């Protein structure tokens, strides 16, 4: 007997000018066919990430009006897309946004194993964003990486994407390694 | 001098007589230099290697004085083997806090390899993916120049070059150093 636990379906990095910097998509478990396949097409994930930009902006405005700025860059749950997918967000002070789309039933786990719990707390996403941020820091420390070429024009069209192999591997490790309860990635 | 003693000296000097500096400052400064050279020479990596070597040579000419002062020794190395040990276990130790391994000697004791397990210059670095940098650029080439310059000041003419680099996907980072000749003290020109 198995049951489903959350897994990461997609990791996205968005530049300060709303330009896409990186998208990684991870397959989810499908109990019908007993295989792993992405839940949505790359285009659909890309649209999900775009829509999360609006929520970042709204929250920022909202926080500014109420004079309640965030203590950390952690935005928590941005939006629940349907009964499976939910997007969580993080923003750095330089305006780089990281989005993690979680599939609430993306992995199977044996019933009774300690990792089975219902729901997902915001705190459980913290290690993901911490790992993404440190991967991003490592990327910036590569002298051959030119941050100014990755800014993109205001408006979000064009601009270069991250092509670093190391960064891609880091994202893959985070996306595949995370399940609720993992504290270190 | 035995190589154990050399490690002890290196350790001692590192602990007591060296001003430390943040590694990221070193790494990012060196990275900026290399990237700027690549831009200035339009990604002519052969030329970048040459410039790095030249910069290193000029550093070596000065650094040797500092090395001699800090290691506080007037005694000359008795063999090239001893020189190699002092370079790896004292020189690299006190300036970069690393001790590359000295291996792969030729039978005539005139050529050896320095194998770098770690290289603070190359932390975080990923060579550009333009199809040439991976083959042509020796990212840490400044070190070859430093050795060449420093040893020249103590009457040794050497040739140094990297033969592998983990940045290029090799298993190790290895520098080959060959002794060309001992430079005789030149006699002053005679007055006729």
Coordinates of C-alpha atoms in Angstrom, one line a residue:
Chain A
X1 CA 0.0 0.0 0.0
X2 CA 1.4 3.4 -1.0
X3 CA 0.3 6.9 -0.6
X4 CA 1.3 10.2 -2.2
X5 CA 3.5 12.9 -0.7
X6 CA 4.5 16.3 -2.1
X7 CA 7.4 16.8 -4.5
X8 CA 8.8 19.7 -6.5
X9 CA 7.3 19.9 -10.0
X10 CA 9.1 23.1 -11.1
X11 CA 11.8 25.5 -10.0
X12 CA 12.0 28.9 -11.6
X13 CA 14.3 31.9 -11.3
X14 CA 13.0 35.3 -12.4
X15 CA 15.2 38.3 -12.9
X16 CA 14.5 41.8 -11.5
X17 CA 13.1 43.0 -14.8
X18 CA 10.7 40.1 -14.8
X19 CA 12.9 38.3 -17.3
X20 CA 13.0 34.5 -17.1
X21 CA 16.5 33.3 -16.0
X22 CA 16.0 29.6 -15.4
X23 CA 13.3 27.0 -15.4
X24 CA 13.7 23.4 -14.3
X25 CA 10.8 20.9 -14.6
X26 CA 10.6 17.7 -12.6
X27 CA 8.4 14.7 -13.4
X28 CA 5.6 13.6 -11.0
X29 CA 4.6 10.1 -10.2
X30 CA 1.5 8.9 -12.0
X31 CA -0.2 6.0 -10.2
X32 CA -2.3 5.0 -13.2
X33 CA 0.5 4.2 -15.5
X34 CA 3.1 3.7 -12.7
X35 CA 5.5 6.1 -14.5
X36 CA 7.0 9.5 -13.9
X37 CA 6.0 12.4 -16.2
X38 CA 5.8 16.1 -15.9
X39 CA 2.3 17.3 -14.8
X40 CA 2.2 20.2 -17.3
X41 CA 4.0 21.2 -20.5
X42 CA 7.0 23.5 -20.3
X43 CA 4.8 26.3 -21.7
X44 CA 2.2 25.9 -19.0
X45 CA 4.9 25.9 -16.3
X46 CA 6.3 29.0 -17.9
X47 CA 2.9 30.7 -17.7
X48 CA 2.5 29.6 -14.1
X49 CA 5.8 31.3 -13.3
X50 CA 4.7 34.5 -15.2
X51 CA 1.5 34.6 -13.2
X52 CA 3.3 34.4 -10.0
X53 CA 5.1 37.7 -10.8
X54 CA 1.8 39.5 -10.4
X55 CA 1.3 38.0 -7.0
X56 CA 4.8 39.1 -5.9
X57 CA 4.0 42.6 -7.1
X58 CA 0.6 42.7 -5.4
X59 CA 2.1 41.4 -2.1
X60 CA 4.9 44.0 -2.2
X61 CA 2.4 46.8 -2.8
X62 CA 0.1 45.5 -0.1
X63 CA 3.0 45.2 2.4
X64 CA 4.1 48.8 1.5
X65 CA 0.6 50.2 2.1
X66 CA 0.2 48.5 5.4
X67 CA 3.7 49.3 6.3
X68 CA 4.5 45.7 7.0
X69 CA 7.6 44.9 5.1
X70 CA 8.7 41.3 5.1
X71 CA 11.5 40.5 7.5
X72 CA 12.9 37.9 5.1
X73 CA 12.4 37.4 1.4
X74 CA 10.1 34.5 2.1
X75 CA 6.7 35.0 0.5
X76 CA 5.4 31.7 1.5
X77 CA 2.5 30.3 -0.5
X78 CA 1.8 32.5 -3.5
X79 CA -1.1 30.7 -5.0
X80 CA -2.7 27.2 -5.0
X81 CA -3.2 26.5 -8.7
X82 CA -5.5 23.4 -8.3
X83 CA -5.8 20.6 -5.9
X84 CA -2.3 19.3 -6.8
X85 CA -0.1 22.3 -7.7
X86 CA 0.9 25.1 -5.4
X87 CA 3.5 27.9 -6.0
X88 CA 5.8 29.2 -3.2
X89 CA 8.0 32.2 -3.6
X90 CA 11.1 34.0 -2.4
X91 CA 12.5 37.3 -3.3
X92 CA 16.0 38.7 -2.7
X93 CA 16.8 42.3 -2.0
X94 CA 18.2 42.6 -5.5
X95 CA 14.8 41.7 -6.9
X96 CA 15.6 38.2 -8.1
X97 CA 12.6 36.0 -7.5
X98 CA 12.6 32.3 -7.0
X99 CA 9.5 30.2 -7.4
X100 CA 9.0 26.6 -6.4
X101 CA 5.9 24.9 -7.8
X102 CA 5.0 21.9 -5.6
X103 CA 3.0 18.9 -6.7
X104 CA 1.1 17.8 -3.5
X105 CA 1.0 14.2 -4.8
X106 CA 4.2 14.0 -6.8
X107 CA 5.9 11.0 -5.1
X108 CA 4.7 7.8 -3.5
X109 CA 5.6 6.7 -0.1
X110 CA 4.8 3.6 1.9
X111 CA 1.9 4.1 4.4
X112 CA 3.3 4.4 7.9
X113 CA 6.6 5.8 6.8
X114 CA 7.5 8.9 8.8
X115 CA 7.4 11.2 5.9
X116 CA 3.7 10.8 5.4
X117 CA 1.8 13.8 6.7
X118 CA -1.0 15.8 5.4
X119 CA -0.5 19.3 4.2
X120 CA 2.6 21.4 3.8
X121 CA 3.9 24.1 6.0
X122 CA 5.6 27.2 4.6
X123 CA 8.6 26.4 6.9
X124 CA 9.2 23.2 4.9
X125 CA 10.0 25.2 1.8
X126 CA 12.7 27.2 3.6
X127 CA 15.5 24.7 2.8
X128 CA 14.6 24.8 -0.9
X129 CA 14.9 28.5 -1.1
X130 CA 18.1 28.5 1.0
X131 CA 19.6 26.0 -1.4
X132 CA 18.4 27.9 -4.5
X133 CA 19.9 31.1 -3.1
X134 CA 23.2 29.6 -2.3
X135 CA 23.3 28.0 -5.8
X136 CA 22.6 31.5 -7.2
X137 CA 25.4 33.0 -5.1
X138 CA 27.8 30.4 -6.4
X139 CA 26.8 31.2 -9.9
X140 CA 27.4 34.9 -9.4
X141 CA 30.9 34.1 -8.0
X142 CA 31.9 32.6 -11.2
X143 CA 33.9 35.5 -12.8
X144 CA 32.8 34.4 -16.3
X145 CA 29.2 34.9 -15.4
X146 CA 28.1 38.4 -16.4
X147 CA 25.1 39.5 -14.2
X148 CA 24.6 42.6 -16.3
X149 CA 24.0 40.5 -19.4
X150 CA 21.3 38.6 -17.6
X151 CA 19.3 41.7 -16.4
X152 CA 17.1 41.8 -19.5
X153 CA 15.2 44.9 -20.7
X154 CA 12.4 46.3 -18.5
X155 CA 9.3 44.5 -19.4
X156 CA 10.6 41.0 -19.3
X157 CA 11.2 40.1 -22.9
X158 CA 14.6 38.9 -24.0
X159 CA 17.6 39.0 -21.8
X160 CA 19.9 36.0 -21.5
X161 CA 19.1 32.9 -19.5
X162 CA 21.4 31.1 -17.2
X163 CA 23.4 28.5 -19.1
X164 CA 25.7 27.4 -16.4
X165 CA 26.0 23.6 -16.2
X166 CA 26.8 23.7 -12.5
X167 CA 23.8 25.8 -11.7
X168 CA 21.5 23.4 -13.7
X169 CA 22.9 20.5 -11.8
X170 CA 22.3 22.3 -8.5
X171 CA 18.7 22.9 -9.4
X172 CA 18.3 19.2 -10.4
X173 CA 19.7 18.1 -7.1
X174 CA 17.3 20.4 -5.2
X175 CA 14.3 19.4 -7.2
X176 CA 14.9 15.7 -6.9
X177 CA 16.2 15.7 -3.4
X178 CA 13.5 17.6 -1.6
X179 CA 10.5 16.0 0.2
X180 CA 8.7 17.5 3.2
X181 CA 11.0 17.2 6.2
X182 CA 14.3 17.5 4.4
X183 CA 16.2 20.2 6.1
X184 CA 19.5 20.3 4.2
X185 CA 19.9 20.2 0.4
Chain B
X1 CA 66.3 19.5 4.6
X2 CA 63.7 16.8 4.9
X3 CA 60.3 17.4 3.4
X4 CA 58.8 16.9 6.9
X5 CA 60.8 19.7 8.2
X6 CA 59.7 21.9 5.3
X7 CA 56.0 21.2 6.1
X8 CA 56.7 22.2 9.7
X9 CA 58.3 25.4 8.7
X10 CA 55.5 26.3 6.3
X11 CA 52.9 25.6 9.0
X12 CA 54.8 27.6 11.6
X13 CA 55.2 30.7 9.3
X14 CA 51.5 30.4 8.2
X15 CA 50.4 30.5 11.8
X16 CA 52.6 33.2 13.2
X17 CA 53.9 35.5 10.5
X18 CA 51.2 35.9 7.8
X19 CA 48.5 38.4 7.5
X20 CA 45.4 36.7 6.4
X21 CA 42.9 38.0 3.8
X22 CA 39.5 36.9 2.8
X23 CA 39.6 34.1 0.2
X24 CA 36.6 35.6 -1.7
X25 CA 38.5 38.8 -2.2
X26 CA 41.4 36.9 -3.7
X27 CA 39.2 34.7 -5.8
X28 CA 37.0 37.4 -7.2
X29 CA 39.9 39.8 -7.8
X30 CA 41.8 37.2 -9.7
X31 CA 38.7 36.2 -11.6
X32 CA 38.1 39.7 -12.6
X33 CA 41.6 40.0 -13.9
X34 CA 41.3 36.9 -16.0
X35 CA 37.9 37.9 -17.4
X36 CA 39.1 41.4 -18.2
X37 CA 42.1 40.0 -20.0
X38 CA 39.8 37.8 -22.0
X39 CA 37.8 40.8 -23.0
X40 CA 40.8 43.0 -23.8
X41 CA 42.3 40.4 -26.0
X42 CA 39.0 39.4 -27.6
X43 CA 39.1 35.9 -26.2
X44 CA 42.5 35.2 -27.7
X45 CA 43.2 32.7 -24.9
X46 CA 46.8 32.0 -26.0
X47 CA 47.5 35.6 -25.5
X48 CA 45.6 35.6 -22.2
X49 CA 47.8 32.7 -21.0
X50 CA 50.9 34.7 -22.0
X51 CA 49.8 37.9 -20.2
X52 CA 48.9 36.0 -17.1
X53 CA 52.3 34.3 -17.1
X54 CA 54.0 37.7 -17.6
X55 CA 52.0 39.2 -14.7
X56 CA 53.0 36.3 -12.6
X57 CA 56.6 36.7 -13.5
X58 CA 56.6 40.3 -12.3
X59 CA 54.9 39.2 -9.1
X60 CA 57.5 36.4 -8.6
X61 CA 60.4 38.8 -9.0
X62 CA 59.1 40.7 -5.9
X63 CA 57.5 37.9 -4.0
X64 CA 60.7 36.0 -3.6
X65 CA 62.1 38.7 -1.3
X66 CA 59.0 38.4 0.9
X67 CA 59.3 34.6 0.8
X68 CA 63.0 34.8 1.9
X69 CA 62.2 37.3 4.6
X70 CA 59.3 35.3 6.0
X71 CA 61.0 32.0 5.8
X72 CA 64.0 33.6 7.4
X73 CA 66.6 31.4 5.7
X74 CA 69.9 32.2 4.2
X75 CA 70.7 28.6 3.4
X76 CA 70.5 27.7 -0.2
X77 CA 68.7 24.5 -1.3
X78 CA 71.2 21.8 -2.0
X79 CA 69.3 20.2 -4.8
X80 CA 66.4 20.8 -7.1
X81 CA 64.4 18.2 -5.2
X82 CA 64.8 20.3 -2.0
X83 CA 63.8 23.4 -4.0
X84 CA 60.6 21.6 -5.1
X85 CA 59.7 20.7 -1.5
X86 CA 60.3 24.2 -0.3
X87 CA 58.1 25.6 -3.1
X88 CA 55.2 23.3 -2.3
X89 CA 55.4 23.1 1.4
X90 CA 56.6 26.6 2.3
X91 CA 56.0 28.9 -0.6
X92 CA 52.5 27.8 -1.6
X93 CA 51.6 27.2 2.1
X94 CA 52.4 30.7 3.3
X95 CA 51.0 32.6 0.3
X96 CA 47.9 30.5 -0.5
X97 CA 47.6 28.1 2.4
X98 CA 47.8 25.1 0.1
X99 CA 50.4 22.4 -0.3
X100 CA 50.5 20.9 -3.7
X101 CA 52.0 17.4 -4.0
X102 CA 55.4 17.1 -5.6
X103 CA 55.5 14.1 -7.9
X104 CA 56.4 12.6 -11.2
X105 CA 60.1 13.3 -11.1
X106 CA 62.2 12.5 -14.2
X107 CA 65.2 10.4 -13.6
X108 CA 67.6 13.3 -14.0
X109 CA 65.8 15.1 -11.2
X110 CA 65.3 18.1 -13.3
X111 CA 61.6 18.0 -13.9
X112 CA 58.7 17.5 -11.5
X113 CA 54.9 18.0 -11.3
X114 CA 53.0 20.0 -8.7
X115 CA 49.5 18.4 -8.3
X116 CA 47.0 20.8 -6.8
X117 CA 44.2 19.2 -4.7
X118 CA 42.7 22.6 -4.1
X119 CA 43.2 25.9 -5.8
X120 CA 41.7 29.0 -4.2
X121 CA 42.0 30.9 -7.5
X122 CA 39.6 28.6 -9.2
X123 CA 36.8 28.3 -6.6
X124 CA 33.4 28.8 -8.2
X125 CA 34.9 29.1 -11.7
X126 CA 33.2 27.6 -14.7
X127 CA 35.1 28.2 -18.0
X128 CA 33.0 29.8 -20.7
X129 CA 31.2 27.4 -23.0
X130 CA 32.5 28.8 -26.3
X131 CA 34.2 25.6 -27.4
X132 CA 37.7 27.1 -27.2
X133 CA 38.2 28.2 -23.6
X134 CA 38.0 24.6 -22.4
X135 CA 40.9 23.7 -24.7
X136 CA 43.0 26.8 -24.7
X137 CA 42.7 28.8 -21.5
X138 CA 44.9 27.9 -18.5
X139 CA 43.0 29.8 -15.9
X140 CA 45.6 29.7 -13.1
X141 CA 48.5 30.4 -15.5
X142 CA 49.7 33.3 -13.3
X143 CA 51.2 30.7 -10.9
X144 CA 53.6 29.5 -13.6
X145 CA 54.9 33.0 -14.0
X146 CA 55.2 33.4 -10.3
X147 CA 57.5 30.4 -10.0
X148 CA 59.5 31.4 -13.1
X149 CA 60.1 34.9 -11.7
X150 CA 60.8 33.8 -8.2
X151 CA 63.3 31.1 -9.1
X152 CA 65.0 33.3 -11.6
X153 CA 65.9 35.7 -8.7
X154 CA 67.6 32.8 -6.9
X155 CA 69.7 31.8 -10.0
X156 CA 67.4 29.1 -11.4
X157 CA 66.0 29.3 -14.8
X158 CA 62.9 27.2 -15.0
X159 CA 60.1 26.6 -17.4
X160 CA 56.6 26.0 -15.9
X161 CA 53.3 25.2 -17.6
X162 CA 50.0 23.5 -16.7
X163 CA 49.3 20.2 -18.3
X164 CA 45.9 19.5 -16.8
X165 CA 43.2 21.4 -14.9
X166 CA 40.0 20.3 -13.2
X167 CA 38.3 23.3 -14.7
X168 CA 38.7 21.5 -18.1
X169 CA 37.3 18.3 -16.8
X170 CA 40.6 16.7 -16.0
X171 CA 40.9 14.6 -12.8
X172 CA 43.6 16.8 -11.3
X173 CA 45.3 20.1 -11.7
X174 CA 48.9 19.6 -12.6
X175 CA 51.8 21.9 -13.3
X176 CA 55.0 20.7 -14.9
X177 CA 58.2 22.5 -13.8
X178 CA 61.5 21.9 -15.5
X179 CA 64.9 23.2 -14.5
X180 CA 66.6 24.6 -17.6
X181 CA 69.9 25.7 -16.0
X182 CA 71.4 27.4 -13.0
X183 CA 72.3 30.9 -13.8
X184 CA 75.9 31.7 -13.0
X185 CA 76.5 35.0 -11.3
X186 CA 77.5 37.2 -14.0
X187 CA 80.8 38.9 -13.8
X188 CA 80.8 42.6 -14.0
X189 CA 81.8 43.9 -17.4
X190 CA 85.6 44.4 -17.5
X191 CA 87.0 47.8 -17.9
X192 CA 89.3 48.0 -20.8

